[in-house]
Structures are given as C-alpha cells and as structure tokens.
GROMACS .gro file of N, CA and C in nm:
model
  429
    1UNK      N    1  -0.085  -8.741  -2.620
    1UNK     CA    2  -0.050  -8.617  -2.557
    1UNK      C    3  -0.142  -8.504  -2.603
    2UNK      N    4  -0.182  -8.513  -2.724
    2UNK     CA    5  -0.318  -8.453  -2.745
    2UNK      C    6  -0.465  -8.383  -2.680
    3UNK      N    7  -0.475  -8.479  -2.579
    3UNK     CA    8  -0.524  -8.442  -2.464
    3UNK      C    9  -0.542  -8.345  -2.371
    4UNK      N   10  -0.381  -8.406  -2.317
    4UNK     CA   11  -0.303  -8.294  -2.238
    4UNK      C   12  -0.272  -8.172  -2.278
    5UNK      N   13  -0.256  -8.150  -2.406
    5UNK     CA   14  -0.244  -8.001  -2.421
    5UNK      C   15  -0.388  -7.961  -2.415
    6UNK      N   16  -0.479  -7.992  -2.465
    6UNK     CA   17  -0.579  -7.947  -2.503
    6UNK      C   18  -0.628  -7.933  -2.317
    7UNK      N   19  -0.655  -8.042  -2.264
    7UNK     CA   20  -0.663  -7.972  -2.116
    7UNK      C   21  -0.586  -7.868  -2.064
    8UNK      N   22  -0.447  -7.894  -2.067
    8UNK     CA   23  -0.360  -7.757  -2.033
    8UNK      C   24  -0.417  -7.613  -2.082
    9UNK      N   25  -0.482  -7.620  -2.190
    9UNK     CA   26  -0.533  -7.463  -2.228
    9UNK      C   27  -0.638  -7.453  -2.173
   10UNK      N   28  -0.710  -7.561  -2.143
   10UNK     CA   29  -0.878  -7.494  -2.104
   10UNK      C   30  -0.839  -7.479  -1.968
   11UNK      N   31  -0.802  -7.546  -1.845
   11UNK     CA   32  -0.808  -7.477  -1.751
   11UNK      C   33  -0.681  -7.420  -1.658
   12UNK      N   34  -0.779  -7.339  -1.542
   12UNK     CA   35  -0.691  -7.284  -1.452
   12UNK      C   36  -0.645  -7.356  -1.378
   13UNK      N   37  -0.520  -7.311  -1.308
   13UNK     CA   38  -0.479  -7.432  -1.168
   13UNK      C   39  -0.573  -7.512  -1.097
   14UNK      N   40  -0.665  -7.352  -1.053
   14UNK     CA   41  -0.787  -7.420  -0.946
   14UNK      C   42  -0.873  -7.546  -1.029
   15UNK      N   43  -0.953  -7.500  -1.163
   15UNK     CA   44  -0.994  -7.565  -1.222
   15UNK      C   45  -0.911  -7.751  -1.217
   16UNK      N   46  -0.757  -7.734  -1.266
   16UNK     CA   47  -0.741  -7.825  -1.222
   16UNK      C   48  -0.725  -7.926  -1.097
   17UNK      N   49  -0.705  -7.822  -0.993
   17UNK     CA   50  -0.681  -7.895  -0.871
   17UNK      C   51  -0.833  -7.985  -0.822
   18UNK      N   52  -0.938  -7.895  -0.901
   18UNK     CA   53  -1.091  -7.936  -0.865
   18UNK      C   54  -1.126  -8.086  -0.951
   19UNK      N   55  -1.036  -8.084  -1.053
   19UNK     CA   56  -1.033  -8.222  -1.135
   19UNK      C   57  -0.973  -8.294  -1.010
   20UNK      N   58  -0.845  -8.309  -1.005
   20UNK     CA   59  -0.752  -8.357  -0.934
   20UNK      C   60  -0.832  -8.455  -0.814
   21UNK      N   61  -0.856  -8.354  -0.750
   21UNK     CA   62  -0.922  -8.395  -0.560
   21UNK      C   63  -1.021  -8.516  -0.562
   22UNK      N   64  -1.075  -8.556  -0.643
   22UNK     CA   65  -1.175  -8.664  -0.634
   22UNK      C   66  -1.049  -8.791  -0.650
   23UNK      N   67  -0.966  -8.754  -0.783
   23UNK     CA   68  -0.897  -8.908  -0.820
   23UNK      C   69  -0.814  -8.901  -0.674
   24UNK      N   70  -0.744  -8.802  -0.619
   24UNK     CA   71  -0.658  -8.782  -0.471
   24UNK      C   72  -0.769  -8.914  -0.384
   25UNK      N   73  -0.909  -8.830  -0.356
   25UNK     CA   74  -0.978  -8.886  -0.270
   25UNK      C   75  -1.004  -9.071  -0.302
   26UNK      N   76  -0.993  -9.064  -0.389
   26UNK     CA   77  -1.083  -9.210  -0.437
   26UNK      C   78  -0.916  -9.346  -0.508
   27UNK      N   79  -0.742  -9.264  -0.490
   27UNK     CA   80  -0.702  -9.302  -0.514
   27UNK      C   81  -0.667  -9.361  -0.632
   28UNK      N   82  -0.760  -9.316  -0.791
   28UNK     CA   83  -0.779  -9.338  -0.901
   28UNK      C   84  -0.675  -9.234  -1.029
   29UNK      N   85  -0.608  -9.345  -1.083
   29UNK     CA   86  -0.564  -9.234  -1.164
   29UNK      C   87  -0.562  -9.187  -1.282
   30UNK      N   88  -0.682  -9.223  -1.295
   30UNK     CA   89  -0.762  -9.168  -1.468
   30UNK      C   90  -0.856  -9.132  -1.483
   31UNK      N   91  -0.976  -9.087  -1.507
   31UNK     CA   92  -1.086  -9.078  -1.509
   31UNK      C   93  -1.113  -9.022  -1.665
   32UNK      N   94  -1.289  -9.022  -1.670
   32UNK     CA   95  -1.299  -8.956  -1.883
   32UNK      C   96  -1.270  -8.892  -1.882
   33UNK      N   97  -1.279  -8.728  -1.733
   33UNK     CA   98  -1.215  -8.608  -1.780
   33UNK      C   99  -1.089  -8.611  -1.784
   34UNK      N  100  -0.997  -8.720  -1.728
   34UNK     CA  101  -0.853  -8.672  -1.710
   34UNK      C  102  -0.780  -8.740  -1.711
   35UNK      N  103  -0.633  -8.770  -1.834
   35UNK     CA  104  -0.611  -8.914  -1.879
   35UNK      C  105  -0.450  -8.903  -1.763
   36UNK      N  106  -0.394  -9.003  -1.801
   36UNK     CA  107  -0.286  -9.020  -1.724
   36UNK      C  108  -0.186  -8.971  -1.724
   37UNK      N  109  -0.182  -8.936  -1.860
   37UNK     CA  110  -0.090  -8.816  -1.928
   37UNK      C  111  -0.114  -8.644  -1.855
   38UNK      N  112  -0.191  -8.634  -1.842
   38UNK     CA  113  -0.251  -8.491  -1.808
   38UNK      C  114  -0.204  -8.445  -1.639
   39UNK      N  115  -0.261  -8.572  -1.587
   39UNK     CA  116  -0.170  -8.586  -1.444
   39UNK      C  117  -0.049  -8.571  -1.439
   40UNK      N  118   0.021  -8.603  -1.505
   40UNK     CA  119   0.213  -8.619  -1.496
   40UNK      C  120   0.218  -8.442  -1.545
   41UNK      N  121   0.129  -8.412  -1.624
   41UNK     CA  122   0.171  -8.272  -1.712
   41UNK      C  123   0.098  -8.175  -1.594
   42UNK      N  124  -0.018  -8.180  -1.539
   42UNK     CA  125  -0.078  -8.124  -1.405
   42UNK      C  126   0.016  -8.084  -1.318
   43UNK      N  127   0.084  -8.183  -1.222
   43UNK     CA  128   0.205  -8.177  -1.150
   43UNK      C  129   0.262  -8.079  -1.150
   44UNK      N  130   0.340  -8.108  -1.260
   44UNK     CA  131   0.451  -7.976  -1.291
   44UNK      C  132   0.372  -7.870  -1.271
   45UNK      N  133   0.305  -7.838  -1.365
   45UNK     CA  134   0.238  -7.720  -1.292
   45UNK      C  135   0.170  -7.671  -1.195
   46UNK      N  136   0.128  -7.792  -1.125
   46UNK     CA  137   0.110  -7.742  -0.979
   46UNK      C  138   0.195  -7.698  -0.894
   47UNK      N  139   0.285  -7.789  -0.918
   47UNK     CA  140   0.376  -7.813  -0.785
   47UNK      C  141   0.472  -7.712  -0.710
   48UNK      N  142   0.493  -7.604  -0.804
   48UNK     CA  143   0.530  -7.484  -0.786
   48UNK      C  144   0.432  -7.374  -0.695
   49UNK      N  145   0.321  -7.395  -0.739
   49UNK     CA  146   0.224  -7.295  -0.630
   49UNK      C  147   0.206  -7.335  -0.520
   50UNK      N  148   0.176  -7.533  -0.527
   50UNK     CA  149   0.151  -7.600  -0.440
   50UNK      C  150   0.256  -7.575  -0.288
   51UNK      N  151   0.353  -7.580  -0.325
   51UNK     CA  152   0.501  -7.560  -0.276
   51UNK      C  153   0.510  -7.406  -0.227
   52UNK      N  154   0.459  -7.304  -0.303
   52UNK     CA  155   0.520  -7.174  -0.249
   52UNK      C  156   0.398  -7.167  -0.157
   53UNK      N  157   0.287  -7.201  -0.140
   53UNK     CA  158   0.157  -7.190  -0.050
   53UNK      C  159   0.148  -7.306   0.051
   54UNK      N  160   0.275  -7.405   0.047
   54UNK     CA  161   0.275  -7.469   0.160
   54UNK      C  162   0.155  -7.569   0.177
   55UNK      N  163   0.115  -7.603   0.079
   55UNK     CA  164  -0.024  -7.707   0.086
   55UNK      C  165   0.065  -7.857   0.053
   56UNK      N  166   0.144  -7.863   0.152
   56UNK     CA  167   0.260  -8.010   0.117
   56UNK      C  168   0.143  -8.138   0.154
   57UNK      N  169   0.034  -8.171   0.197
   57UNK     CA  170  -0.033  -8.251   0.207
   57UNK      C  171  -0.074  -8.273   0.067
   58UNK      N  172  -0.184  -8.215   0.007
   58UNK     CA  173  -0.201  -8.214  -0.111
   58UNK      C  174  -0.085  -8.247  -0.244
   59UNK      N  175   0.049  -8.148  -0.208
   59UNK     CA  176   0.097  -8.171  -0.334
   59UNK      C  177   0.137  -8.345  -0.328
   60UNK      N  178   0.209  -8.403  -0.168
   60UNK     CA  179   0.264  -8.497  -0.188
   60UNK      C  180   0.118  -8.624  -0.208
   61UNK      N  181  -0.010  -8.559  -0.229
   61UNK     CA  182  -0.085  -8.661  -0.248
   61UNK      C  183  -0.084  -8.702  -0.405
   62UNK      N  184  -0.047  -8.558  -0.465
   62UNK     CA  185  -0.048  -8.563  -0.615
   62UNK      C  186   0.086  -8.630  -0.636
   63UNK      N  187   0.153  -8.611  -0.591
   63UNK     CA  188   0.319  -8.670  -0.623
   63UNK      C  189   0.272  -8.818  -0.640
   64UNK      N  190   0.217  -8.896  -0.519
   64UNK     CA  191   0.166  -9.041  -0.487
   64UNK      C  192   0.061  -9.077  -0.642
   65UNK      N  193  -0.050  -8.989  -0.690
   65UNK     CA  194  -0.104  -8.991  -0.808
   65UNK      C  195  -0.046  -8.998  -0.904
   66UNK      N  196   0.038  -8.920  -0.891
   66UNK     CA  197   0.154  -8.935  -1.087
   66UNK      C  198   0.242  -9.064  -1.069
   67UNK      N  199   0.248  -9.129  -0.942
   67UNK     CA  200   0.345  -9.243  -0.906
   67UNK      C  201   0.213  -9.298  -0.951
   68UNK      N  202   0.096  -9.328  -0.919
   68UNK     CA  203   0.017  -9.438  -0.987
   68UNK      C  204  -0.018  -9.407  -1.117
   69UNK      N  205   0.006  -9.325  -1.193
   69UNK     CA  206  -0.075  -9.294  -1.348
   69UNK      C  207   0.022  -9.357  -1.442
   70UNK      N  208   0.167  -9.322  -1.348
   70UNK     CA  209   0.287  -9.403  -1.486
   70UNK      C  210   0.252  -9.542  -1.423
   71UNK      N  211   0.269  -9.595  -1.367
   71UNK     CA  212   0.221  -9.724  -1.300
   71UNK      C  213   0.115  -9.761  -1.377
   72UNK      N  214   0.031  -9.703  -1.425
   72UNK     CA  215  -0.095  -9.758  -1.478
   72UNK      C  216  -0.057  -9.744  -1.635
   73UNK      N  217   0.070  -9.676  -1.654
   73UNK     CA  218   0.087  -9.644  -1.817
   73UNK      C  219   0.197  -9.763  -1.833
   74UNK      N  220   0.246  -9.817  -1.691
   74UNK     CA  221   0.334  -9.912  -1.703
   74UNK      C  222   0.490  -9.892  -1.740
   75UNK      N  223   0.521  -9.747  -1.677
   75UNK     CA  224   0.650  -9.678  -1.695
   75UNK      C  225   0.655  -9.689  -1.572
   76UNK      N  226   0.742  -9.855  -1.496
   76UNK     CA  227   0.750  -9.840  -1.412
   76UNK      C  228   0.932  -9.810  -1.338
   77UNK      N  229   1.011  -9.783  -1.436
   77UNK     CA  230   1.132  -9.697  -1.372
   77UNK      C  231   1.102  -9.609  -1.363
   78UNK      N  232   1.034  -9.524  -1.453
   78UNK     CA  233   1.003  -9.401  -1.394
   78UNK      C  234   0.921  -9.362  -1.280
   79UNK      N  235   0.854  -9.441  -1.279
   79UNK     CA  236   0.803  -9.473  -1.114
   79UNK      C  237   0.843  -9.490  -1.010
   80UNK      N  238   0.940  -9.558  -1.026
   80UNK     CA  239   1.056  -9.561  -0.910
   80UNK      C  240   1.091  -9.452  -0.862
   81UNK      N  241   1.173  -9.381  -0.985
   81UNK     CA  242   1.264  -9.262  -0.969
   81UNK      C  243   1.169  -9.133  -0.876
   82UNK      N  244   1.035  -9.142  -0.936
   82UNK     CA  245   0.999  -9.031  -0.900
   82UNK      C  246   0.949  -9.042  -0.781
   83UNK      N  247   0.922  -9.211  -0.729
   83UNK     CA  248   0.891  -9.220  -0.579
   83UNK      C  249   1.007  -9.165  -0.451
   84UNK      N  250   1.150  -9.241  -0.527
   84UNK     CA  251   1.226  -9.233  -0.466
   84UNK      C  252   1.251  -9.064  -0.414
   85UNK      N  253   1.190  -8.984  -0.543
   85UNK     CA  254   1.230  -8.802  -0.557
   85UNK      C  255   1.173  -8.748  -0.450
   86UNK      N  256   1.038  -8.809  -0.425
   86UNK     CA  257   0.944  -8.803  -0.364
   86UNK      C  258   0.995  -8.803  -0.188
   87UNK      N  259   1.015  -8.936  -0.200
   87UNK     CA  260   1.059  -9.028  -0.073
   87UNK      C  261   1.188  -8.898  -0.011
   88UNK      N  262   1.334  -8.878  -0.089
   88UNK     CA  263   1.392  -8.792  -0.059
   88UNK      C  264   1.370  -8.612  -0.045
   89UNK      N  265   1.305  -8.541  -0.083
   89UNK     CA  266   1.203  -8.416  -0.082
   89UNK      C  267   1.137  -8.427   0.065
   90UNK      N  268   1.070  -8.547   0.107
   90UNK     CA  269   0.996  -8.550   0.228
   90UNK      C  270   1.082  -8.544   0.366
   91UNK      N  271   1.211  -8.690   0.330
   91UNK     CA  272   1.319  -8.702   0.402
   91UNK      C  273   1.420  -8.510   0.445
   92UNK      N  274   1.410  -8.439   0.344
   92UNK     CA  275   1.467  -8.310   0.352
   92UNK      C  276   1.388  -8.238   0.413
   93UNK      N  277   1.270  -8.239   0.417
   93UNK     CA  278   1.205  -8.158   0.496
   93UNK      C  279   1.110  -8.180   0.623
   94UNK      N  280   1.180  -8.329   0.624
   94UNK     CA  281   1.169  -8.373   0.753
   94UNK      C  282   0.970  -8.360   0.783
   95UNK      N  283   0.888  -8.411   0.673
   95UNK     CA  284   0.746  -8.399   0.681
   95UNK      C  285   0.718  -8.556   0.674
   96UNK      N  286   0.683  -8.635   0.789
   96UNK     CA  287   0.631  -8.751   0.811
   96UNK      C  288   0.496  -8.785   0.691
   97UNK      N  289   0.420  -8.736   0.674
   97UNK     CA  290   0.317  -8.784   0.591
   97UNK      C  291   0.410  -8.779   0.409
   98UNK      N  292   0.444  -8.659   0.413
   98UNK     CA  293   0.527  -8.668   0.263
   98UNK      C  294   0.636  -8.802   0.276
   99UNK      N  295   0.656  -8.827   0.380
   99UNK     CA  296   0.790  -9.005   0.401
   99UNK      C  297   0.689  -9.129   0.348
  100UNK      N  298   0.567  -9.100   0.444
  100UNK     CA  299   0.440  -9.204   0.427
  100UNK      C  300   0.396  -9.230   0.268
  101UNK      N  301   0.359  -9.108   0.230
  101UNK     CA  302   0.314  -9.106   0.154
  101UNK      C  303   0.391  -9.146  -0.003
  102UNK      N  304   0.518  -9.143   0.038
  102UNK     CA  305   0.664  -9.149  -0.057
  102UNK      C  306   0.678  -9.327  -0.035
  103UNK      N  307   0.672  -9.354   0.043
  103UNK     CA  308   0.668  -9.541   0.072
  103UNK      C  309   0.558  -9.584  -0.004
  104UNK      N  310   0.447  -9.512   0.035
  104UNK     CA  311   0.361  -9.631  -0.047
  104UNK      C  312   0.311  -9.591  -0.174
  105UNK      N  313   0.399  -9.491  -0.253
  105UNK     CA  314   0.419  -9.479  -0.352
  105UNK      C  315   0.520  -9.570  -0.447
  106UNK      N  316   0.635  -9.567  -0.343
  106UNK     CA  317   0.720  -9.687  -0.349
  106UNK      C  318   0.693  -9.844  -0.373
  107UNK      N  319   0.631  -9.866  -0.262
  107UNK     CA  320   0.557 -10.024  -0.233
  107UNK      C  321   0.430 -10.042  -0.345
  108UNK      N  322   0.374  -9.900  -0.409
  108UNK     CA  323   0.258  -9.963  -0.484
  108UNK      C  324   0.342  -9.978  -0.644
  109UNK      N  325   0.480  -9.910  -0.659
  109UNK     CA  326   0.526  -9.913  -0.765
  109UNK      C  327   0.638 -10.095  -0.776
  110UNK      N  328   0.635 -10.118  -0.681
  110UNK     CA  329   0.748 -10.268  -0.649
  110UNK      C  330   0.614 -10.398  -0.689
  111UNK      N  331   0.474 -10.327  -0.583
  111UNK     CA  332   0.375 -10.443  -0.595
  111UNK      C  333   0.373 -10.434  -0.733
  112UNK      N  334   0.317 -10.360  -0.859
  112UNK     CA  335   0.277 -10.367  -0.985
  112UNK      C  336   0.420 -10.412  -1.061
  113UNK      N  337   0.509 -10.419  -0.984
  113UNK     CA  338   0.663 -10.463  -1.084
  113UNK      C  339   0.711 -10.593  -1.053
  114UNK      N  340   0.591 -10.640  -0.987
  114UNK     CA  341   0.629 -10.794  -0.920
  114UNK      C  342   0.702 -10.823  -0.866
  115UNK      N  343   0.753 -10.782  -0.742
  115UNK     CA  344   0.831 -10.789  -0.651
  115UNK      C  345   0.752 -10.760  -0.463
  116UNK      N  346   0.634 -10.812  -0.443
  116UNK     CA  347   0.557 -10.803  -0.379
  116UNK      C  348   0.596 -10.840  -0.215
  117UNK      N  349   0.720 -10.867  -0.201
  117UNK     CA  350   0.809 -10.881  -0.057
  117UNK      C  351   0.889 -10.693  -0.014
  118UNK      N  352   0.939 -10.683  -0.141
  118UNK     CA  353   0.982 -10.528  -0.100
  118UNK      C  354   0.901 -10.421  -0.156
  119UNK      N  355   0.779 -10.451  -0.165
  119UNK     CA  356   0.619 -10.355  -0.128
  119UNK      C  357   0.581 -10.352  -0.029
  120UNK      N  358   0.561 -10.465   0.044
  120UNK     CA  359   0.537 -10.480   0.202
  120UNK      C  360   0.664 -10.424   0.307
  121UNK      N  361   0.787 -10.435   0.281
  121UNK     CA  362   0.853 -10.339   0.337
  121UNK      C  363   0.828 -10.205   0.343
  122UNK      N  364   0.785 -10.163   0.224
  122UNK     CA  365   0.778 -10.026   0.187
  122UNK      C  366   0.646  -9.966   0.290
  123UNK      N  367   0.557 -10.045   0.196
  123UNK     CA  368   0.401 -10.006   0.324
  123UNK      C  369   0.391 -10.039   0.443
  124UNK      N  370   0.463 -10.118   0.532
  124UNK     CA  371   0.490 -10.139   0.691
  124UNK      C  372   0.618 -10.016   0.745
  125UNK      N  373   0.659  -9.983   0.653
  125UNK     CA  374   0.753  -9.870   0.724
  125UNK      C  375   0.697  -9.746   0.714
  126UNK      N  376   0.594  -9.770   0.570
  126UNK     CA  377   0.503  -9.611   0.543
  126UNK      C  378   0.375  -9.580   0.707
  127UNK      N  379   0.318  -9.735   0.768
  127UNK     CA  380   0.247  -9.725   0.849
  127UNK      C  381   0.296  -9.726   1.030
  128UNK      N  382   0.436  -9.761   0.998
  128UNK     CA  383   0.491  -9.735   1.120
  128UNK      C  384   0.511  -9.547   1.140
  129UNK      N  385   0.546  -9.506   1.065
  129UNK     CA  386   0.591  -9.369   1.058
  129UNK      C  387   0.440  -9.330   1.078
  130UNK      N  388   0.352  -9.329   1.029
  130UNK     CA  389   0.188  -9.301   1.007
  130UNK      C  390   0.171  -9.257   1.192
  131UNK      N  391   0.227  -9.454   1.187
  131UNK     CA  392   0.140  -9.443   1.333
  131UNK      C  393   0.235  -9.387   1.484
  132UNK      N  394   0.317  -9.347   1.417
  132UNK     CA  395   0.448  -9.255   1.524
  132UNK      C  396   0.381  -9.149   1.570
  133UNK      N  397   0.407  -9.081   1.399
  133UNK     CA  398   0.332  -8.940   1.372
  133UNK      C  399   0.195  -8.916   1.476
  134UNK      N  400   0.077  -9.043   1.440
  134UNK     CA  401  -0.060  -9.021   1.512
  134UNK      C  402  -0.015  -9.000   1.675
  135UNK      N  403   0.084  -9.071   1.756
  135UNK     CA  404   0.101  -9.038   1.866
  135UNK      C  405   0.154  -8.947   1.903
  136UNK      N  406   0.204  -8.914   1.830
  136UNK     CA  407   0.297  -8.775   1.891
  136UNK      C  408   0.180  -8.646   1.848
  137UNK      N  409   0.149  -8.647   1.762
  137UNK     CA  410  -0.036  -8.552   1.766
  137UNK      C  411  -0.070  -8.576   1.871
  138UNK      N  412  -0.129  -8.682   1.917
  138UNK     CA  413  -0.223  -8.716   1.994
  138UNK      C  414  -0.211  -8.723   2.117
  139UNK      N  415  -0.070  -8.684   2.122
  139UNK     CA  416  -0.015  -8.720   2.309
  139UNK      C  417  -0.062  -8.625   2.359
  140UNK      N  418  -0.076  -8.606   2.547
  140UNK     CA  419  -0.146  -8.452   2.599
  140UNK      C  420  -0.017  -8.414   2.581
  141UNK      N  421   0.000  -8.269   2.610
  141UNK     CA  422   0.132  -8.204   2.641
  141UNK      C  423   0.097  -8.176   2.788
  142UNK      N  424   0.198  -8.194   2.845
  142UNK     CA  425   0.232  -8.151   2.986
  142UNK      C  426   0.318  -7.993   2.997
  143UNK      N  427   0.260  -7.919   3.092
  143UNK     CA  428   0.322  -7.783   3.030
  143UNK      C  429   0.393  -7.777   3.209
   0.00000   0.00000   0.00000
C-alpha cells in the first residue's frame, strides 16, 4: 500500500485519469507506473467527480478495471460484490453500456474463479444488450 499513498500525493485527478486511460484502452490492470492497489484507491477518488460531471462511460470503464485489478490480486469475492454494485448502479440508472459493462465484469470475475459456464452467460447477455443498444442508435427516426 506504500505505493498507493505515495501515488495518491503526487498526483492530480487529471494526472490520474491520464495514468488510467491507456490501462481503460488496452484493458490492463497494472502497469510500472500503476500497481493494482492504486487503481482500487484511484476509484474512490474519482468516482465522485466522475459522477457529478456525468462522464458514466469512463467511470463504469474504471469500475470494470478495479473488477480486473482485484481479480488479478485474486480477491475474487470482492470482485463479485463490486461487479454485482456495478451491475446494480447501471440497472438504476437505466444506462445500457454501464449493464454491459457490469456483465463482463461479472463473467471476467466467474471465468478467473473457475466457473467458465456462468461467464459465458454473463458475456452473451453483456453482448445482447450491446447489440440492442447499437440498434436503437442506429435506427433512422421517422418524424
């Protein structure tokens, strides 16, 4: 945890969110600058600005990241829980990609817990919703 504090003082949100966006992009949840610990401790403090500025894409990408960093620390009830937190938060606010994104947070926390039948539930219901969502974007509107 050593780390983590010591990152927590050196930077700013932005600073961190600029760490953040590559492991988001590349799906990774550690890197030399930024241990797994730091992510779970990141969060929290994002998630509050993230939330009052309405950037729910982003935060629930980070939500999906701290679901893989305990996963990778191998705290996988707590993985659960926080998918499930996840999964329900999205369900309340009725945001299809935060549901998506809450499943296969789900399904990647069941695959690493060896239970690899109700992961594939998880990620076929995360890509049905995906691909709902893409049509209903994509439909013309008739006015």
């Amino acid at each position: 945890m050593l780390i983590s504090v010591t990152l927590y003082a050196a930077h700013t949100n932005q600073a961190r969110l600029s760490l953040l966006k590559p492991l988001i992009k590349y799906n990774t949840p550690f890197s030399t600058e930024i241990s797994t610990d730091s992510i779970t401790v990141w969060k929290k403090l994002l998630e509050p600005e993230l939330e009052e500025q309405q950037h729910y894409s982003l935060l629930f990408q980070l939500k999906l990241l701290t679901v893989r960093a305990l996963i990778t620390e191998g705290y996988f009830s707590l993985a659960i829980n926080k998918a499930n937190s996840m999964y329900q938060k999205a369900k309340e606010m009725s945001y299809p990609l935060g549901t998506a994104l809450s499943l296969q947070a789900i399904g990647n926390t069941y695959l690493n817990s060896s239970t690899p039948l109700a992961a594939i539930e998880s990620y076929k219901e995360a890509l049905e919703i995906i691909s709902k969502d893409l049509m209903q974007t994509n439909m013309p509107r008739r006015f």
